[in-house]
Short mmCIF file of C-alpha atoms and ligand atoms in Angstrom, two decimals:
data_model
loop_
_atom_site.label_atom_id
_atom_site.label_comp_id
_atom_site.label_asym_id
_atom_site.label_seq_id
_atom_site.Cartn_x
_atom_site.Cartn_y
_atom_site.Cartn_z
CA UNK A 1 6.42 -12.00 10.15
CA UNK A 2 4.00 -11.95 13.02
CA UNK A 3 0.79 -9.97 12.40
CA UNK A 4 -0.99 -8.67 15.49
CA UNK A 5 -4.30 -7.04 14.59
CA UNK A 6 -7.46 -5.82 16.25
CA UNK A 7 -6.26 -6.49 19.79
CA UNK A 8 -4.48 -4.54 22.46
CA UNK A 9 -3.60 -7.79 24.20
CA UNK A 10 -0.01 -8.60 23.22
CA UNK A 11 3.41 -8.57 24.75
CA UNK A 12 6.73 -8.27 22.95
CA UNK A 13 10.27 -8.35 24.21
CA UNK A 14 13.13 -6.06 23.21
CA UNK A 15 11.78 -4.26 20.20
CA UNK A 16 12.98 -1.68 17.71
CA UNK A 17 9.84 0.25 16.82
CA UNK A 18 8.64 2.71 14.25
CA UNK A 19 5.18 4.23 14.42
CA UNK A 20 2.68 5.83 12.05
CA UNK A 21 0.03 5.11 9.45
CA UNK A 22 2.51 3.96 6.81
CA UNK A 23 0.06 4.06 3.94
CA UNK A 24 2.13 3.45 0.82
CA UNK A 25 5.34 2.40 2.59
CA UNK A 26 6.96 5.13 0.50
CA UNK A 27 10.61 6.22 0.28
CA UNK A 28 10.33 8.27 3.50
CA UNK A 29 8.80 5.33 5.37
CA UNK A 30 11.52 3.09 3.98
CA UNK A 31 14.19 5.17 5.74
CA UNK A 32 12.52 4.30 9.04
CA UNK A 33 12.01 0.65 8.12
CA UNK A 34 15.70 0.33 7.24
CA UNK A 35 16.63 1.80 10.61
CA UNK A 36 14.63 -0.77 12.53
CA UNK A 37 15.74 -3.75 10.48
CA UNK A 38 19.35 -2.64 11.16
CA UNK A 39 18.59 -3.06 14.87
CA UNK A 40 17.99 -6.77 14.36
CA UNK A 41 21.79 -7.15 14.47
CA UNK A 42 21.63 -6.00 18.08
CA UNK A 43 19.11 -8.70 18.92
CA UNK A 44 16.04 -6.46 18.76
CA UNK A 45 12.76 -7.35 17.04
CA UNK A 46 11.90 -5.10 14.08
CA UNK A 47 8.36 -3.87 14.76
CA UNK A 48 6.04 -1.59 12.80
CA UNK A 49 3.25 -0.12 14.87
CA UNK A 50 0.28 1.11 12.80
CA UNK A 51 -3.29 1.92 13.60
CA UNK A 52 -6.09 -0.03 12.06
CA UNK A 53 -8.72 2.40 10.86
CA UNK A 54 -12.32 1.50 10.29
CA UNK A 55 -13.40 1.74 6.68
CA UNK A 56 -15.26 4.87 7.68
CA UNK A 57 -12.90 7.50 8.98
CA UNK A 58 -13.91 8.36 12.54
CA UNK A 59 -13.00 11.98 12.06
CA UNK A 60 -14.64 12.80 8.76
CA UNK A 61 -17.30 10.07 8.33
CA UNK A 62 -16.02 9.64 4.79
CA UNK A 63 -14.83 6.35 3.48
CA UNK A 64 -11.06 6.35 3.33
CA UNK A 65 -9.23 5.00 0.35
CA UNK A 66 -5.82 3.53 0.98
CA UNK A 67 -2.76 3.02 -1.20
CA UNK A 68 -2.35 -0.47 0.28
CA UNK A 69 -4.85 -2.70 2.03
CA UNK A 70 -3.90 -4.43 5.27
CA UNK A 71 -3.08 -7.61 3.39
CA UNK A 72 -0.90 -5.81 0.83
CA UNK A 73 0.94 -3.98 3.61
CA UNK A 74 1.72 -7.30 5.23
CA UNK A 75 3.17 -8.66 1.99
CA UNK A 76 5.46 -5.67 1.52
CA UNK A 77 6.61 -5.54 5.14
CA UNK A 78 7.39 -9.25 5.04
CA UNK A 79 9.59 -8.63 2.00
CA UNK A 80 11.41 -5.86 3.89
CA UNK A 81 12.31 -8.32 6.63
CA UNK A 82 10.12 -6.98 9.43
CA UNK A 83 9.50 -9.29 12.39
CA UNK A 84 6.19 -7.91 13.63
CA UNK A 85 3.40 -5.73 12.22
CA UNK A 86 0.97 -4.39 14.77
CA UNK A 87 -2.34 -3.09 13.54
CA UNK A 88 -3.66 -1.48 16.69
CA UNK A 89 -7.41 -0.79 16.95
CA UNK A 90 -8.00 2.93 16.45
CA UNK A 91 -10.98 3.44 18.74
CA UNK A 92 -12.35 6.42 20.63
CA UNK A 93 -10.38 5.14 23.63
CA UNK A 94 -7.09 4.98 21.70
CA UNK A 95 -7.66 8.39 20.19
CA UNK A 96 -8.23 10.03 23.54
CA UNK A 97 -5.27 8.34 25.26
CA UNK A 98 -2.84 10.79 26.84
CA UNK A 99 0.54 10.54 25.08
CA UNK A 100 2.42 9.87 28.33
CA UNK A 101 0.15 6.88 28.91
CA UNK A 102 0.71 5.69 25.34
CA UNK A 103 4.48 5.71 25.95
CA UNK A 104 4.22 3.88 29.25
CA UNK A 105 1.47 1.35 28.48
CA UNK A 106 2.09 0.59 24.84
CA UNK A 107 5.68 1.42 23.96
CA UNK A 108 7.21 0.28 27.23
CA UNK A 109 4.92 -2.32 28.82
CA UNK A 110 3.49 -3.99 25.74
CA UNK A 111 6.42 -3.58 23.36
CA UNK A 112 9.49 -3.30 25.59
CA UNK A 113 10.85 -0.65 23.18
CA UNK A 114 14.63 -0.29 23.29
CA UNK A 115 14.91 1.71 20.09
CA UNK A 116 12.33 4.05 18.53
CA UNK A 117 12.56 5.86 15.20
CA UNK A 118 10.02 8.36 13.84
CA UNK A 119 9.86 11.20 11.34
CA UNK A 120 10.39 14.74 12.64
CA UNK A 121 6.66 15.59 12.39
CA UNK A 122 5.40 12.48 14.19
CA UNK A 123 2.52 13.26 16.62
CA UNK A 124 0.49 10.90 18.78
CA UNK A 125 -2.06 10.62 21.56
CA UNK A 126 -4.89 12.89 22.62
CA UNK A 127 -5.08 16.07 20.53
CA UNK A 128 -1.84 14.90 18.91
CA UNK A 129 -0.02 16.38 21.90
CA UNK A 130 2.71 13.74 21.92
CA UNK A 131 5.66 14.58 19.68
CA UNK A 132 9.37 13.89 19.18
CA UNK A 133 10.27 16.28 22.03
CA UNK A 134 8.16 14.27 24.47
CA UNK A 135 9.59 10.98 23.20
CA UNK A 136 13.07 12.44 23.80
CA UNK A 137 12.20 13.53 27.35
CA UNK A 138 11.15 10.01 28.27
CA UNK A 139 14.08 8.27 26.54
CA UNK A 140 16.38 8.29 29.61
CA UNK A 141 13.59 7.55 32.06
CA UNK A 142 12.53 4.39 30.21
CA UNK A 143 15.92 3.57 28.74
CA UNK A 144 15.25 3.58 25.01
CA UNK A 145 17.24 5.15 22.20
CA UNK A 146 15.34 7.62 20.01
CA UNK A 147 16.21 8.52 16.45
CA UNK A 148 14.41 11.29 14.57
CA UNK A 149 14.51 11.35 10.78
CA UNK A 150 14.09 14.52 8.72
CA UNK A 151 11.30 14.23 6.17
CA UNK A 152 12.64 12.85 2.92
CA UNK A 153 12.10 15.09 -0.08
CA UNK A 154 12.30 14.63 -3.84
CA UNK A 155 13.00 17.75 -5.90
CA UNK A 156 12.39 19.78 -2.72
CA UNK A 157 8.91 18.26 -2.33
CA UNK A 158 8.17 16.38 0.91
CA UNK A 159 7.13 12.78 0.33
CA UNK A 160 3.87 11.94 2.07
CA UNK A 161 1.08 9.40 1.70
CA UNK A 162 -1.37 12.19 0.90
CA UNK A 163 0.64 13.55 -2.03
CA UNK A 164 1.05 10.01 -3.38
CA UNK A 165 -2.69 9.37 -3.08
CA UNK A 166 -3.28 12.54 -5.10
CA UNK A 167 -0.89 11.42 -7.85
CA UNK A 168 -2.51 7.96 -8.02
CA UNK A 169 -5.92 9.61 -8.38
CA UNK A 170 -4.58 11.60 -11.32
CA UNK A 171 -3.03 8.53 -12.95
CA UNK A 172 0.51 9.94 -12.83
CA UNK A 173 2.04 6.52 -12.42
CA UNK A 174 5.65 7.44 -13.26
CA UNK A 175 5.58 10.11 -10.55
CA UNK A 176 3.99 7.62 -8.12
CA UNK A 177 6.80 5.13 -8.83
CA UNK A 178 9.38 7.83 -8.00
CA UNK A 179 7.72 8.70 -4.69
CA UNK A 180 6.97 5.14 -3.58
CA UNK A 181 10.35 3.79 -4.64
CA UNK A 182 8.47 0.97 -6.40
CA UNK A 183 5.47 0.93 -8.72
CA UNK A 184 1.98 1.17 -7.28
CA UNK A 185 0.32 -2.23 -7.30
CA UNK A 186 -2.82 -4.18 -6.67
CA UNK A 187 -2.52 -7.64 -5.15
CA UNK A 188 -5.14 -10.34 -5.00
CA UNK A 189 -6.48 -13.67 -6.05
CA UNK A 190 -7.34 -14.20 -9.71
CA UNK A 191 -11.10 -14.61 -10.12
CA UNK A 192 -13.20 -15.92 -12.96
CA UNK A 193 -14.31 -13.24 -15.44
CA UNK A 194 -17.08 -13.57 -17.97
CA UNK A 195 -14.75 -15.40 -20.37
CA UNK A 196 -15.55 -13.00 -23.21
CA UNK A 197 -11.95 -11.82 -23.48
CA UNK A 198 -10.64 -15.11 -24.81
CA UNK A 199 -13.24 -15.09 -27.61
CA UNK A 200 -11.55 -11.98 -29.03
CA UNK A 201 -8.02 -13.25 -28.43
CA UNK A 202 -7.50 -11.41 -25.13
CA UNK A 203 -7.79 -13.74 -22.16
CA UNK A 204 -7.35 -11.68 -18.98
CA UNK A 205 -6.66 -12.18 -15.29
CA UNK A 206 -9.37 -10.55 -13.18
CA UNK A 207 -8.87 -8.99 -9.75
CA UNK A 208 -11.65 -7.34 -7.76
CA UNK A 209 -9.95 -5.00 -5.30
CA UNK A 210 -11.38 -4.27 -1.87
CA UNK A 211 -13.65 -1.22 -1.70
CA UNK A 212 -11.10 0.61 0.40
CA UNK A 213 -8.34 0.22 -2.17
CA UNK A 214 -7.43 3.45 -3.92
CA UNK A 215 -7.16 2.92 -7.68
CA UNK A 216 -5.91 5.11 -10.50
CA UNK A 217 -8.60 6.48 -12.84
CA UNK A 218 -10.45 3.99 -15.04
CA UNK A 219 -8.45 3.24 -18.15
CA UNK A 220 -5.63 1.23 -19.64
CA UNK A 221 -2.12 0.95 -18.20
CA UNK A 222 1.25 -0.58 -19.00
CA UNK A 223 1.79 -3.13 -16.23
CA UNK A 224 4.03 -5.81 -14.82
CA UNK A 225 2.42 -8.77 -13.08
CA UNK A 226 4.34 -10.81 -10.54
CA UNK A 227 3.34 -14.46 -10.32
CA UNK A 228 5.28 -16.77 -7.98
CA UNK A 229 8.16 -14.27 -7.95
CA UNK A 230 8.39 -14.03 -11.77
CA UNK A 231 7.56 -10.76 -13.57
CA UNK A 232 5.40 -10.74 -16.71
CA UNK A 233 4.80 -7.64 -18.84
CA UNK A 234 1.27 -6.82 -19.95
CA UNK A 235 -1.51 -4.26 -20.27
CA UNK A 236 -4.18 -3.69 -17.65
CA UNK A 237 -7.66 -2.23 -17.77
CA UNK A 238 -9.17 -0.65 -14.65
CA UNK A 239 -12.91 -0.14 -14.77
CA UNK A 240 -16.31 -1.65 -15.36
CA UNK A 241 -15.96 -2.95 -18.96
CA UNK A 242 -18.87 -0.82 -20.22
CA UNK A 243 -18.67 -2.18 -23.79
CA UNK A 244 -19.74 -5.67 -22.75
CA UNK A 245 -22.16 -4.65 -19.98
CA UNK A 246 -21.07 -2.72 -16.91
CA UNK A 247 -19.72 -4.95 -14.11
CA UNK A 248 -21.11 -4.15 -10.64
CA UNK A 249 -17.66 -3.78 -9.07
CA UNK A 250 -14.52 -2.22 -10.39
CA UNK A 251 -12.08 -4.71 -11.90
CA UNK A 252 -8.40 -4.78 -12.59
CA UNK A 253 -8.00 -6.90 -15.69
CA UNK A 254 -4.67 -7.79 -17.21
CA UNK A 255 -3.68 -9.24 -20.54
CA UNK A 256 -0.24 -10.80 -20.15
CA UNK A 257 1.96 -10.97 -23.23
CA UNK A 258 3.12 -14.47 -24.00
CA UNK A 259 1.54 -16.28 -21.07
CA UNK A 260 -1.07 -18.96 -21.36
CA UNK A 261 -1.23 -20.89 -18.11
CA UNK A 262 -4.31 -21.11 -15.95
CA UNK A 263 -4.10 -18.50 -13.18
CA UNK A 264 -7.44 -18.88 -11.42
CA UNK A 265 -7.01 -18.87 -7.67
CA UNK A 266 -3.39 -17.66 -7.79
CA UNK A 267 -2.29 -14.67 -5.72
CA UNK A 268 -0.75 -12.11 -8.06
CA UNK A 269 0.59 -8.55 -7.93
CA UNK A 270 -0.20 -6.13 -10.76
CA UNK A 271 2.10 -3.07 -10.86
CA UNK A 272 1.15 0.05 -12.81
CA UNK A 273 3.89 1.68 -14.87
CA UNK A 274 2.22 4.17 -17.22
CA UNK A 275 -1.28 5.32 -18.10
CA UNK A 276 -2.16 4.85 -21.77
CA UNK A 277 -5.76 5.98 -22.19
CA UNK A 278 -9.20 6.13 -20.56
CA UNK A 279 -11.75 3.31 -20.60
CA UNK A 280 -14.09 3.83 -23.54
CA UNK A 281 -17.50 2.56 -24.59
CA UNK A 282 -17.22 0.94 -28.01
CA UNK A 283 -20.13 0.22 -30.36
CA UNK A 284 -19.18 -3.42 -30.79
CA UNK A 285 -16.82 -6.11 -29.58
CA UNK A 286 -14.93 -5.81 -32.91
CA UNK A 287 -14.21 -2.13 -32.26
CA UNK A 288 -13.05 -2.92 -28.73
CA UNK A 289 -10.78 -5.66 -30.13
CA UNK A 290 -9.32 -3.23 -32.71
CA UNK A 291 -8.44 -0.79 -29.92
CA UNK A 292 -7.01 -3.57 -27.74
CA UNK A 293 -4.80 -4.63 -30.69
CA UNK A 294 -3.44 -1.07 -30.76
CA UNK A 295 -2.93 -1.14 -26.96
CA UNK A 296 -1.05 -4.39 -27.36
CA UNK A 297 1.26 -2.92 -30.00
CA UNK A 298 1.96 0.11 -27.82
CA UNK A 299 2.68 -2.21 -24.88
CA UNK A 300 5.07 -4.39 -26.86
CA UNK A 301 6.90 -1.29 -28.06
CA UNK A 302 7.13 -0.02 -24.47
CA UNK A 303 8.79 -3.23 -23.32
CA UNK A 304 10.61 -3.69 -26.64
CA UNK A 305 9.29 -7.25 -26.98
C1 FMN B 401 -5.90 -3.78 -22.47
C2 FMN B 401 -7.38 -3.77 -22.23
C3 FMN B 401 -8.14 -2.67 -22.63
C4 FMN B 401 -9.50 -2.63 -22.41
N1 FMN B 401 -10.21 -1.52 -22.77
C5 FMN B 401 -11.56 -1.49 -22.57
C6 FMN B 401 -12.31 -0.33 -22.96
O1 FMN B 401 -11.79 0.70 -23.39
N2 FMN B 401 -13.65 -0.38 -22.80
C7 FMN B 401 -14.29 -1.47 -22.28
O2 FMN B 401 -15.49 -1.47 -22.18
N3 FMN B 401 -13.59 -2.56 -21.86
C8 FMN B 401 -12.24 -2.58 -22.01
N4 FMN B 401 -11.53 -3.69 -21.61
C9 FMN B 401 -12.24 -4.78 -20.92
C10 FMN B 401 -12.85 -5.77 -21.87
O3 FMN B 401 -14.17 -5.38 -22.06
C11 FMN B 401 -12.77 -7.12 -21.20
O4 FMN B 401 -11.44 -7.51 -21.12
C12 FMN B 401 -13.53 -8.17 -21.96
O5 FMN B 401 -14.87 -7.85 -21.96
C13 FMN B 401 -13.34 -9.53 -21.33
O6 FMN B 401 -13.86 -9.61 -20.04
P1 FMN B 401 -13.86 -10.99 -19.24
O7 FMN B 401 -12.47 -11.21 -18.69
O8 FMN B 401 -14.88 -10.80 -18.15
O9 FMN B 401 -14.22 -12.04 -20.21
C14 FMN B 401 -10.16 -3.75 -21.81
C15 FMN B 401 -9.38 -4.84 -21.40
C16 FMN B 401 -8.03 -4.87 -21.60
C17 FMN B 401 -7.23 -6.05 -21.14
N1 ATP B 402 9.00 11.83 3.85
C1 ATP B 402 9.27 11.25 5.02
N2 ATP B 402 10.56 11.09 5.42
C2 ATP B 402 10.85 10.50 6.59
N3 ATP B 402 9.93 10.06 7.46
C3 ATP B 402 8.64 10.19 7.12
C4 ATP B 402 8.24 10.79 5.89
N4 ATP B 402 6.89 10.77 5.81
C5 ATP B 402 6.46 10.21 6.96
N5 ATP B 402 7.50 9.88 7.75
C6 ATP B 402 7.44 9.25 9.06
O1 ATP B 402 6.96 7.93 8.89
C7 ATP B 402 6.09 7.58 9.96
C8 ATP B 402 4.74 7.25 9.41
O2 ATP B 402 4.24 8.37 8.73
P1 ATP B 402 2.71 8.52 8.38
O3 ATP B 402 2.32 7.46 7.45
O4 ATP B 402 1.95 8.58 9.65
O5 ATP B 402 2.70 9.95 7.66
P2 ATP B 402 2.85 10.44 6.15
O6 ATP B 402 3.57 9.50 5.28
O7 ATP B 402 3.39 11.84 6.22
O8 ATP B 402 1.36 10.45 5.68
P3 ATP B 402 0.23 11.56 5.65
O9 ATP B 402 0.42 12.23 4.34
O10 ATP B 402 -1.01 10.75 5.72
O11 ATP B 402 0.48 12.43 6.82
C9 ATP B 402 6.07 8.79 10.90
O12 ATP B 402 7.01 8.57 11.93
C10 ATP B 402 6.44 9.93 10.00
O13 ATP B 402 7.00 11.01 10.68
#
């Protein structure tokens, strides 16, 4: 998959495009992604057009937390069979672009769009004036086919990135899995920890997620870790390890059942299945170990292993 980021200087030929923020790549988004990958049969390139936001949201000045980082999004889109991911700079200039100009300059001239699919509430351009009606009006003029998808719902609730972010923040991981159509995960390179874990019989893989990455509340989770395409069950702690001295950054630490190879430097994916408990401060390492033994038993029962 080609990744075009941070530049408005690109040119594609014959593309099938979907547009939006696509944070989470949830079940609703997947409907659109399936539509554009279907167009590959007709010789079109499957392209996802997203905006790259600065860590600080231009509109609210608050730091935005995202379900997936840019890098994670790329991994998932590659798995879905996309040809191109565009991460277009979201600047003052882009934000104030008239929607007609966006269609002409970006969709037609830069992307040569022959097929466009968006959700029914999709808005774009200055003051979000561009919408599906406008895209339809220009379809014949520029010769593209437009498909509009009704918002996907689950139990009469609309699926959106914002509602998924809310559920992640509450630690409702089973609900998150339902809405995403896959478990929420953190991907990254395994870093060296303080090597205390192994002294109490719990060696762990350490990930330090980017600041922008939204995480579920600190605590312990049932997890599955994917390493080189193979899935390993385990239990994961999210937090600052207060018992052994608070770490400066938040960590995602996983104890894998029945795995004892060296993982330092490997790129892994840790998926969160169920929240077990909050992160606690124990009086000693022995007390922490006793609780981790209980976590381990619960985890083994969960996976029936
Ligand atoms: C399943 C699990 C549960 C954990 N629970 C806690 C906890 O409740 N409180 C805490 O301070 N640390 C907790 N930790 C983190 C441990 O403090 C940490 O794994 C240990 O200090 C080893 O860190 P190291 O990898 O840097 O050596 C937990 C870790 C795991 C894997
Ligand atoms: N539930 C859904 N069903 C079908 N299409 C959707 C759904 N949610 C979003 N889309 C479409 O997917 C594209 C990307 O959506 P986008 O990520 O911008 O919005 P969102 O998922 O609703 O997130 P937010 O909650 O931040 O508004 C848009 O074309 C949008 O209309």
